[in-house]
Amino acid sequence: GATNIDKHIRLNNTGGLEVVNSAYNAVIFGFSDGGVFTAANIISGTALRESKIAVSASAIDLATGSYFSKTISGATTFTLSNVPASGTAVTFLLDLTNGGAATVTWWSGIKWASGTVPTLTAAGRDVLVFFTHDGGTTWTGVITKDVK
């Protein structure tokens, strides 16, 4: 059955629809162009947007969103919580600044291109995308390095 996730739909000031948190102060995702909010739009990603969530420590909570940012200032070990059960695909983006400036340790189960953990940019941004469909047992990690 469905689960109540305490989110609300509202019209924004450009005539688009947004899904917001219960306090109405954080947009989860929405359409900023006044587009029609339909299953087809969600599947195709037409005008879909999501607010960026700053990772305060090193725990990424997938119940809060799918676009996270972190600036590395010392050794960091990332962990995940609220990974959906096997059979439900989940993808998230991590916008990482200065990732190569210190040791970054990833959660287990990540499969990288050629089986090699990428070298992160010491002074700049890397954008990483992760996805799983088996409850987080295995993840595929993809990186766009040194984004300018």
Backbone as a printed PyTorch tensor [residue, N CA C, xyz], in Angstrom:
tensor([[[  0.8140,  -1.1870,   0.0000],
         [  0.0000,   0.0000,   0.0000],
         [  0.8510,   1.2400,   0.0000]],

        [[  0.2000,   2.3570,  -0.1260],
         [  0.8800,   3.6460,  -0.1640],
         [  1.3430,   4.0500,   1.2280]],

        [[  2.4060,   4.8590,   1.2730],
         [  2.9390,   5.3640,   2.5230],
         [  2.8250,   6.8780,   2.5270]],

        [[  2.3200,   7.4660,   3.6080],
         [  2.2430,   8.9070,   3.7500],
         [  3.6430,   9.4330,   4.0280]],

        [[  4.1640,  10.2860,   3.1280],
         [  5.5130,  10.8150,   3.3040],
         [  5.5020,  12.2800,   3.7230]],

        [[  4.3130,  12.8060,   4.1250],
         [  4.1860,  14.1490,   4.6640],
         [  4.7040,  15.2020,   3.6920]],

        [[  4.2680,  15.1350,   2.4420],
         [  4.6130,  16.1190,   1.4220],
         [  3.3250,  16.7510,   0.9110]],

        [[  3.4160,  17.9340,   0.3380],
         [  2.2570,  18.6760,  -0.1270],
         [  2.5230,  19.2030,  -1.5310]],

        [[  1.4610,  19.3880,  -2.3090],
         [  1.5820,  19.9670,  -3.6460],
         [  1.0630,  21.3890,  -3.5790]],

        [[  1.7970,  22.3220,  -4.2030],
         [  1.3530,  23.7140,  -4.2350],
         [  1.6650,  24.3120,  -5.6040]],

        [[  0.9920,  25.4120,  -5.9410],
         [  1.3170,  26.1830,  -7.1350],
         [  2.4510,  27.1300,  -6.7790]],

        [[  3.4300,  27.2550,  -7.6660],
         [  4.4930,  28.2240,  -7.4030],
         [  4.1690,  29.5400,  -8.1080]],

        [[  5.0460,  30.5370,  -7.9720],
         [  4.7610,  31.8620,  -8.5190],
         [  4.9040,  31.9540, -10.0320]],

        [[  5.3320,  30.8730, -10.6990],
         [  5.4010,  30.8740, -12.1620],
         [  4.2990,  30.0220, -12.7730]],

        [[  3.3490,  29.5800, -11.9510],
         [  2.2460,  28.7720, -12.4520],
         [  2.5530,  27.2910, -12.5200]],

        [[  3.6910,  26.8850, -12.0000],
         [  4.0550,  25.4740, -11.9920],
         [  3.6380,  24.8020, -10.7000]],

        [[  3.7300,  23.5020, -10.6770],
         [  3.4130,  22.7230,  -9.4830],
         [  4.6980,  22.2910,  -8.7910]],

        [[  4.6660,  22.2530,  -7.4700],
         [  5.8070,  21.8040,  -6.6800],
         [  5.3390,  20.8380,  -5.6120]],

        [[  6.1700,  19.8430,  -5.3050],
         [  5.9580,  19.0010,  -4.1380],
         [  6.9010,  19.5520,  -3.0750]],

        [[  6.3430,  19.9130,  -1.9100],
         [  7.1240,  20.5600,  -0.8590],
         [  7.0310,  19.7550,   0.4310]],

        [[  7.9480,  20.0500,   1.3560],
         [  7.9190,  19.3690,   2.6580],
         [  6.7530,  19.8890,   3.4880]],

        [[  6.5440,  19.2860,   4.6500],
         [  5.3820,  19.6180,   5.4750],
         [  5.4020,  21.0510,   5.9940]],

        [[  6.5730,  21.6730,   6.0850],
         [  6.6660,  23.0620,   6.5380],
         [  6.5240,  24.0520,   5.3760]],

        [[  6.3850,  23.5410,   4.1640],
         [  6.2600,  24.3510,   2.9450],
         [  7.4700,  25.2450,   2.6940]],

        [[  8.6400,  24.8950,   3.2220],
         [  9.8100,  25.7450,   3.0350],
         [ 10.9270,  25.0790,   2.2400]],

        [[ 10.7110,  23.8670,   1.7160],
         [ 11.7230,  23.1910,   0.9070],
         [ 11.0350,  22.4530,  -0.2310]],

        [[ 11.4190,  22.8070,  -1.4570],
         [ 10.8460,  22.1520,  -2.6330],
         [ 11.5180,  20.8080,  -2.8160]],

        [[ 10.7340,  19.7410,  -2.9140],
         [ 11.2580,  18.4080,  -3.1710],
         [ 11.4560,  18.2440,  -4.6690]],

        [[ 10.4450,  18.5060,  -5.4650],
         [ 10.5780,  18.6150,  -6.9120],
         [  9.3590,  19.3130,  -7.4650]],

        [[  9.4610,  19.7780,  -8.7250],
         [  8.3270,  20.4760,  -9.3090],
         [  8.5760,  20.8750, -10.7410]],

        [[  7.5660,  21.5270, -11.3240],
         [  7.6290,  22.0380, -12.6820],
         [  7.5620,  23.5440, -12.6070]],

        [[  8.5920,  24.2180, -13.0860],
         [  8.6430,  25.6710, -12.9700],
         [  8.0400,  26.3680, -14.1760]],

        [[  7.6400,  25.6150, -15.1950],
         [  7.1850,  26.2320, -16.4400],
         [  5.6750,  26.1860, -16.6230]],

        [[  4.9270,  25.8570, -15.5690],
         [  3.4850,  25.7700, -15.6910],
         [  3.0360,  24.5110, -16.4030]],

        [[  3.9390,  23.5710, -16.5800],
         [  3.6270,  22.3260, -17.2770],
         [  2.6160,  21.4820, -16.5110]],

        [[  2.0790,  20.5090, -17.1820],
         [  1.0990,  19.6230, -16.5770],
         [  1.8130,  18.5660, -15.7540]],

        [[  1.3730,  18.3690, -14.5450],
         [  1.9710,  17.4250, -13.6020],
         [  1.3370,  16.0630, -13.8230]],

        [[  1.9510,  15.2520, -14.6990],
         [  1.3980,  13.9460, -15.0430],
         [  2.4600,  12.8720, -14.8960]],

        [[  2.0290,  11.6160, -14.8890],
         [  2.9780,  10.5070, -14.8270],
         [  3.9480,  10.5650, -16.0020]],

        [[  3.4710,  10.9460, -17.1860],
         [  4.3510,  11.0270, -18.3550],
         [  5.4600,  12.0490, -18.1410]],

        [[  5.1370,  13.2060, -17.5290],
         [  6.1560,  14.2120, -17.2520],
         [  7.1920,  13.7070, -16.2600]],

        [[  6.7400,  13.0030, -15.2340],
         [  7.6660,  12.4970, -14.2230],
         [  8.5980,  11.4610, -14.8280]],

        [[  8.0520,  10.5500, -15.6350],
         [  8.8650,   9.5020, -16.2440],
         [  9.8700,  10.0850, -17.2170]],

        [[  9.4520,  11.0570, -18.0300],
         [ 10.3590,  11.6230, -19.0260],
         [ 11.2990,  12.6430, -18.4120]],

        [[ 10.9690,  13.1490, -17.2290],
         [ 11.8170,  14.1420, -16.5770],
         [ 11.6090,  15.5360, -17.1280]],

        [[ 10.5420,  15.7840, -17.8940],
         [ 10.2870,  17.0880, -18.4800],
         [ 10.1720,  18.1480, -17.3950]],

        [[ 11.0850,  19.1030, -17.3940],
         [ 11.0800,  20.2390, -16.4820],
         [ 11.0940,  19.8240, -15.0140]],

        [[ 11.6070,  18.6680, -14.7180],
         [ 11.6640,  18.1980, -13.3380],
         [ 12.8250,  18.8770, -12.6200]],

        [[ 12.6020,  19.2620, -11.3630],
         [ 13.6850,  19.8740, -10.5970],
         [ 13.6180,  19.3860,  -9.1660]],

        [[ 14.7380,  19.5110,  -8.4570],
         [ 14.7880,  19.1040,  -7.0580],
         [ 15.7650,  20.0110,  -6.3280]],

        [[ 15.4820,  20.2820,  -5.0750],
         [ 16.3630,  21.1070,  -4.2570],
         [ 17.5970,  20.3110,  -3.8460]],

        [[ 18.7280,  21.0130,  -3.7550],
         [ 19.9780,  20.3930,  -3.3190],
         [ 20.0010,  20.3290,  -1.8010]],

        [[ 20.4610,  19.1830,  -1.2740],
         [ 20.5360,  18.9760,   0.1660],
         [ 22.0100,  18.9220,   0.5630]],

        [[ 22.4420,  19.8210,   1.4400],
         [ 23.8210,  19.8140,   1.9250],
         [ 23.9810,  18.6870,   2.9400]],

        [[ 24.9830,  17.8500,   2.7190],
         [ 25.2880,  16.7550,   3.6460],
         [ 26.1150,  17.3570,   4.7740]],

        [[ 25.5470,  17.4260,   5.9770],
         [ 26.2240,  18.1140,   7.0760],
         [ 27.3920,  17.3180,   7.6470]],

        [[ 27.2390,  16.0340,   7.7980],
         [ 28.3470,  15.1850,   8.2820],
         [ 28.7790,  14.3090,   7.1050]],

        [[ 28.4500,  13.0500,   7.1400],
         [ 28.7820,  12.1820,   5.9990],
         [ 27.6760,  11.1740,   5.7220]],

        [[ 26.5220,  11.3630,   6.3480],
         [ 25.3900,  10.4590,   6.1650],
         [ 24.4520,  11.0070,   5.0990]],

        [[ 24.2060,  10.2090,   4.0750],
         [ 23.2920,  10.5730,   2.9990],
         [ 21.9830,   9.8330,   3.2580]],

        [[ 20.9240,  10.5870,   3.5200],
         [ 19.6090,  10.0130,   3.8250],
         [ 18.7430,  10.1020,   2.5740]],

        [[ 18.5240,   8.9650,   1.9200],
         [ 17.7810,   8.9460,   0.6670],
         [ 16.2990,   9.2430,   0.8380]],

        [[ 15.8150,   9.3130,   2.0650],
         [ 14.4280,   9.7050,   2.3030],
         [ 14.2510,  11.2130,   2.1440]],

        [[ 15.3580,  11.9690,   2.1430],
         [ 15.2620,  13.4230,   2.0730],
         [ 15.3800,  13.9790,   0.6680]],

        [[ 15.8150,  13.1770,  -0.2870],
         [ 15.9500,  13.6620,  -1.6530],
         [ 16.8980,  12.8170,  -2.4590]],

        [[ 17.3200,  13.3820,  -3.5970],
         [ 18.2420,  12.6440,  -4.4610],
         [ 19.3190,  13.5400,  -5.0690]],

        [[ 19.4690,  14.7550,  -4.5490],
         [ 20.5260,  15.6650,  -5.0080],
         [ 21.2180,  16.2080,  -3.7590]],

        [[ 22.4590,  15.7630,  -3.5410],
         [ 23.1970,  16.0870,  -2.3290],
         [ 24.4960,  16.8110,  -2.6790]],

        [[ 24.9680,  17.6420,  -1.7690],
         [ 26.2490,  18.3240,  -1.9620],
         [ 27.0770,  18.2120,  -0.6910]],

        [[ 28.3870,  18.2270,  -0.8780],
         [ 29.3080,  18.1360,   0.2650],
         [ 30.6290,  18.7500,  -0.1400]],

        [[ 31.2100,  19.5640,   0.7470],
         [ 32.5820,  20.0550,   0.5780],
         [ 33.4560,  19.2810,   1.5390]],

        [[ 34.4970,  18.6720,   1.0160],
         [ 35.3840,  17.8400,   1.8200],
         [ 36.4490,  18.7270,   2.4670]],

        [[ 36.5790,  18.6290,   3.8030],
         [ 37.5940,  19.4100,   4.5160],
         [ 38.4640,  18.5210,   5.3950]],

        [[ 38.2150,  17.2310,   5.3750],
         [ 38.9870,  16.2590,   6.1440],
         [ 38.5340,  14.8660,   5.7540]],

        [[ 39.1730,  13.8560,   6.3010],
         [ 38.8130,  12.4770,   5.9790],
         [ 37.3080,  12.2700,   6.1820]],

        [[ 36.6590,  11.6420,   5.2040],
         [ 35.2010,  11.4840,   5.2150],
         [ 34.8370,  10.0600,   4.8330]],

        [[ 33.9620,   9.4520,   5.5990],
         [ 33.4110,   8.1390,   5.2820],
         [ 31.9160,   8.3070,   5.0580]],

        [[ 31.4840,   8.1440,   3.8140],
         [ 30.0710,   8.2930,   3.4880],
         [ 29.2860,   7.0500,   3.8780]],

        [[ 28.0820,   7.2750,   4.3970],
         [ 27.1390,   6.1960,   4.7010],
         [ 25.7950,   6.5550,   4.0750]],

        [[ 24.9690,   5.5310,   3.8870],
         [ 23.6340,   5.7260,   3.3240],
         [ 22.5790,   5.2300,   4.2870]],

        [[ 21.4230,   5.8680,   4.2470],
         [ 20.2770,   5.3690,   5.0030],
         [ 19.0300,   5.4850,   4.1350]],

        [[ 18.0200,   4.7170,   4.5040],
         [ 16.7230,   4.7100,   3.8300],
         [ 16.8170,   4.3470,   2.3510]],

        [[ 17.6040,   3.3150,   2.0630],
         [ 17.6860,   2.7790,   0.6940],
         [ 16.4270,   1.9470,   0.4650]],

        [[ 15.7030,   2.1810,  -0.6390],
         [ 14.4940,   1.3910,  -0.9000],
         [ 14.8090,  -0.1010,  -1.0430]],

        [[ 13.7980,  -0.9190,  -0.7950],
         [ 13.9380,  -2.3780,  -0.8560],
         [ 14.2670,  -2.8440,  -2.2720]],

        [[ 14.8040,  -4.0440,  -2.3540],
         [ 15.1260,  -4.6660,  -3.6320],
         [ 13.9060,  -4.6420,  -4.5430]],

        [[ 14.1450,  -4.3580,  -5.8230],
         [ 13.0660,  -4.2670,  -6.7960],
         [ 12.6470,  -2.8360,  -7.0790]],

        [[ 13.0700,  -1.8970,  -6.2370],
         [ 12.8040,  -0.4780,  -6.4540],
         [ 14.1180,   0.2010,  -6.7930]],

        [[ 14.1890,   0.7870,  -7.9690],
         [ 15.4170,   1.4670,  -8.3870],
         [ 15.4990,   2.8340,  -7.7160]],

        [[ 16.6990,   3.2100,  -7.3320],
         [ 16.9300,   4.5350,  -6.7680],
         [ 18.2320,   5.0760,  -7.3550]],

        [[ 18.2180,   6.3660,  -7.6650],
         [ 19.3740,   7.0620,  -8.2010],
         [ 19.5470,   8.3450,  -7.4060]],

        [[ 20.7950,   8.7040,  -7.1240],
         [ 21.0200,  10.0110,  -6.5170],
         [ 22.3160,  10.6010,  -7.0260]],

        [[ 22.4100,  11.9190,  -6.9120],
         [ 23.5590,  12.6790,  -7.3880],
         [ 24.2770,  13.2760,  -6.1800]],

        [[ 25.6000,  13.2170,  -6.1930],
         [ 26.4140,  13.8160,  -5.1410],
         [ 27.3570,  14.8200,  -5.7940]],

        [[ 27.1720,  16.0920,  -5.4920],
         [ 27.9970,  17.1820,  -6.0000],
         [ 29.0830,  17.4170,  -4.9510]],

        [[ 30.2790,  16.9560,  -5.2540],
         [ 31.3620,  16.9140,  -4.2610],
         [ 32.4250,  17.9650,  -4.5860]],

        [[ 32.7190,  18.8330,  -3.6310],
         [ 33.7460,  19.8680,  -3.7950],
         [ 34.9840,  19.4700,  -3.0000]],

        [[ 36.1510,  19.5690,  -3.6300],
         [ 37.4500,  19.2740,  -3.0210],
         [ 37.5510,  17.8350,  -2.5120]],

        [[ 36.9140,  16.9120,  -3.2180],
         [ 36.8980,  15.5080,  -2.8160],
         [ 38.2730,  14.8730,  -2.7210]],

        [[ 39.2180,  15.3440,  -3.5270],
         [ 40.5670,  14.7870,  -3.5100],
         [ 41.4910,  15.4360,  -2.4910]],

        [[ 40.9690,  16.3840,  -1.6970],
         [ 41.7970,  17.0830,  -0.7130],
         [ 42.0580,  16.2400,   0.5280]],

        [[ 41.2740,  15.1770,   0.7270],
         [ 41.4260,  14.2970,   1.8890],
         [ 40.9120,  12.9130,   1.4890]],

        [[ 41.1040,  11.9530,   2.3470],
         [ 40.6600,  10.5930,   2.0620],
         [ 39.1350,  10.5150,   2.1380]],

        [[ 38.5320,   9.9860,   1.0680],
         [ 37.0860,   9.7430,   1.0360],
         [ 36.8910,   8.2320,   0.9870]],

        [[ 36.1110,   7.7180,   1.9200],
         [ 35.7890,   6.2900,   1.9590],
         [ 34.3190,   6.1390,   1.6180]],

        [[ 34.0310,   5.2230,   0.6900],
         [ 32.6670,   4.9990,   0.2170],
         [ 32.0460,   3.8040,   0.9300]],

        [[ 30.7300,   3.7450,   0.9290],
         [ 29.9990,   2.5900,   1.4740],
         [ 30.3010,   1.3770,   0.5950]],

        [[ 30.0070,   0.1990,   1.0870],
         [ 30.3310,  -1.0270,   0.3580],
         [ 29.3650,  -1.2580,  -0.7980]],

        [[ 29.8200,  -2.0290,  -1.7680],
         [ 28.9800,  -2.4670,  -2.8710],
         [ 29.0340,  -1.6200,  -4.1200]],

        [[ 29.8690,  -0.5630,  -4.1570],
         [ 29.9280,   0.2990,  -5.3390],
         [ 30.7910,  -0.3530,  -6.4180]],

        [[ 30.2560,  -0.3920,  -7.6320],
         [ 30.9740,  -0.8670,  -8.8130],
         [ 31.3110,   0.3620,  -9.6570]],

        [[ 32.6110,   0.6050,  -9.8600],
         [ 33.0900,   1.7490, -10.6340],
         [ 33.5290,   1.2820, -12.0220]],

        [[ 33.6400,   2.2040, -12.9510],
         [ 34.1410,   1.8960, -14.2900],
         [ 35.5070,   1.2330, -14.1790]],

        [[ 35.7030,   0.1640, -14.9130],
         [ 36.9580,  -0.6050, -14.9160],
         [ 37.3130,  -1.1640, -13.5470]],

        [[ 36.3780,  -1.1310, -12.5940],
         [ 36.6280,  -1.6810, -11.2700],
         [ 37.5580,  -0.8500, -10.4130]],

        [[ 37.7690,   0.4130, -10.7830],
         [ 38.7230,   1.2770, -10.0750],
         [ 38.0070,   2.4790,  -9.4680]],

        [[ 38.2160,   2.7010,  -8.1690],
         [ 37.6650,   3.8870,  -7.5120],
         [ 38.3210,   5.1140,  -8.1500]],

        [[ 37.5360,   6.1050,  -8.5770],
         [ 38.1240,   7.2710,  -9.2560],
         [ 38.9250,   8.1640,  -8.3100]],

        [[ 39.9100,   8.8450,  -8.8680],
         [ 40.6530,   9.8730,  -8.1410],
         [ 39.8420,  11.1540,  -8.2280]],

        [[ 39.5330,  11.7330,  -7.0870],
         [ 38.7050,  12.9340,  -7.0380],
         [ 39.5510,  14.1940,  -7.1820]],

        [[ 38.9250,  15.2830,  -7.5680],
         [ 39.5900,  16.5700,  -7.7630],
         [ 39.8880,  17.2110,  -6.4060]],

        [[ 41.1540,  17.6130,  -6.1870],
         [ 41.5680,  18.1800,  -4.8990],
         [ 41.0330,  19.5900,  -4.6890]],

        [[ 40.9790,  20.3820,  -5.7500],
         [ 40.4910,  21.7580,  -5.6400],
         [ 39.5130,  21.9960,  -6.7830]],

        [[ 38.2730,  21.6500,  -6.5570],
         [ 37.2480,  21.7850,  -7.5920],
         [ 36.1110,  20.8270,  -7.3260]],

        [[ 35.2220,  20.6970,  -8.3070],
         [ 34.0040,  19.8950,  -8.1480],
         [ 34.0360,  18.6350,  -8.9960]],

        [[ 33.5290,  17.5650,  -8.4150],
         [ 33.2290,  16.3340,  -9.1310],
         [ 31.7440,  16.0610,  -8.9050]],

        [[ 31.0740,  15.5550,  -9.9290],
         [ 29.6700,  15.1920,  -9.7990],
         [ 29.5800,  13.6790,  -9.9610]],

        [[ 29.0470,  13.0260,  -8.9430],
         [ 28.9350,  11.5660,  -8.9400],
         [ 27.4650,  11.1740,  -8.9370]],

        [[ 27.1440,  10.1360,  -9.7010],
         [ 25.7840,   9.6030,  -9.7440],
         [ 25.8640,   8.1380,  -9.3400]],

        [[ 24.9440,   7.7260,  -8.4800],
         [ 24.9050,   6.3520,  -7.9920],
         [ 23.5050,   5.7920,  -8.2200]],

        [[ 23.4260,   4.5050,  -8.5790],
         [ 22.1120,   3.8670,  -8.6490],
         [ 22.1950,   2.4080,  -8.2430]],

        [[ 21.0600,   1.9240,  -7.7240],
         [ 20.9150,   0.5370,  -7.2940],
         [ 19.4880,   0.0940,  -7.5700]],

        [[ 19.2940,  -1.1960,  -7.6890],
         [ 17.9370,  -1.7520,  -7.8430],
         [ 17.7460,  -2.9680,  -6.9350]],

        [[ 18.7650,  -3.2450,  -6.1190],
         [ 18.7080,  -4.4540,  -5.2800],
         [ 18.8050,  -4.1350,  -3.7900]],

        [[ 18.2030,  -3.0350,  -3.3940],
         [ 18.1820,  -2.6650,  -1.9850],
         [ 19.5120,  -2.1550,  -1.4660]],

        [[ 20.4200,  -1.7840,  -2.3540],
         [ 21.7170,  -1.2380,  -1.9510],
         [ 22.8210,  -2.2660,  -1.8240]],

        [[ 22.5450,  -3.5200,  -2.2070],
         [ 23.6110,  -4.5370,  -2.1710],
         [ 24.7140,  -4.1680,  -3.1440]],

        [[ 24.3340,  -3.7550,  -4.3570],
         [ 25.2990,  -3.2770,  -5.3330],
         [ 24.8650,  -1.9080,  -5.8440]],

        [[ 25.8430,  -1.0550,  -6.0350],
         [ 25.6350,   0.2860,  -6.5690],
         [ 26.5170,   0.4510,  -7.7950]],

        [[ 26.0500,   1.1990,  -8.7810],
         [ 26.8950,   1.6120,  -9.8960],
         [ 27.2500,   3.0670,  -9.6490]],

        [[ 28.5470,   3.3880,  -9.6820],
         [ 29.0070,   4.7550,  -9.4710],
         [ 29.5700,   5.3160, -10.7640]],

        [[ 29.1310,   6.5200, -11.1330],
         [ 29.5760,   7.1950, -12.3540],
         [ 30.0420,   8.5880, -11.9510]],

        [[ 31.1520,   9.0420, -12.5150],
         [ 31.7030,  10.3460, -12.1350],
         [ 31.9180,  11.2470, -13.3480]],

        [[ 31.6400,  12.5320, -13.1510],
         [ 32.0490,  13.5820, -14.0830],
         [ 33.0640,  14.4000, -13.3010]],

        [[ 34.3260,  14.3370, -13.7360],
         [ 35.4200,  14.9320, -12.9750],
         [ 35.6460,  16.4100, -13.3100]],

        [[ 36.1030,  17.1350, -12.2940],
         [ 36.5740,  18.5110, -12.4180],
         [ 35.6160,  19.3850, -13.2090]],

        [[ 34.3900,  19.4710, -12.7330],
         [ 33.3490,  20.2540, -13.3920],
         [ 33.6800,  21.7290, -13.2400]],

        [[ 33.7040,  22.4430, -14.3350],
         [ 34.0290,  23.8870, -14.3200],
         [ 32.7920,  24.6980, -14.6150]]])
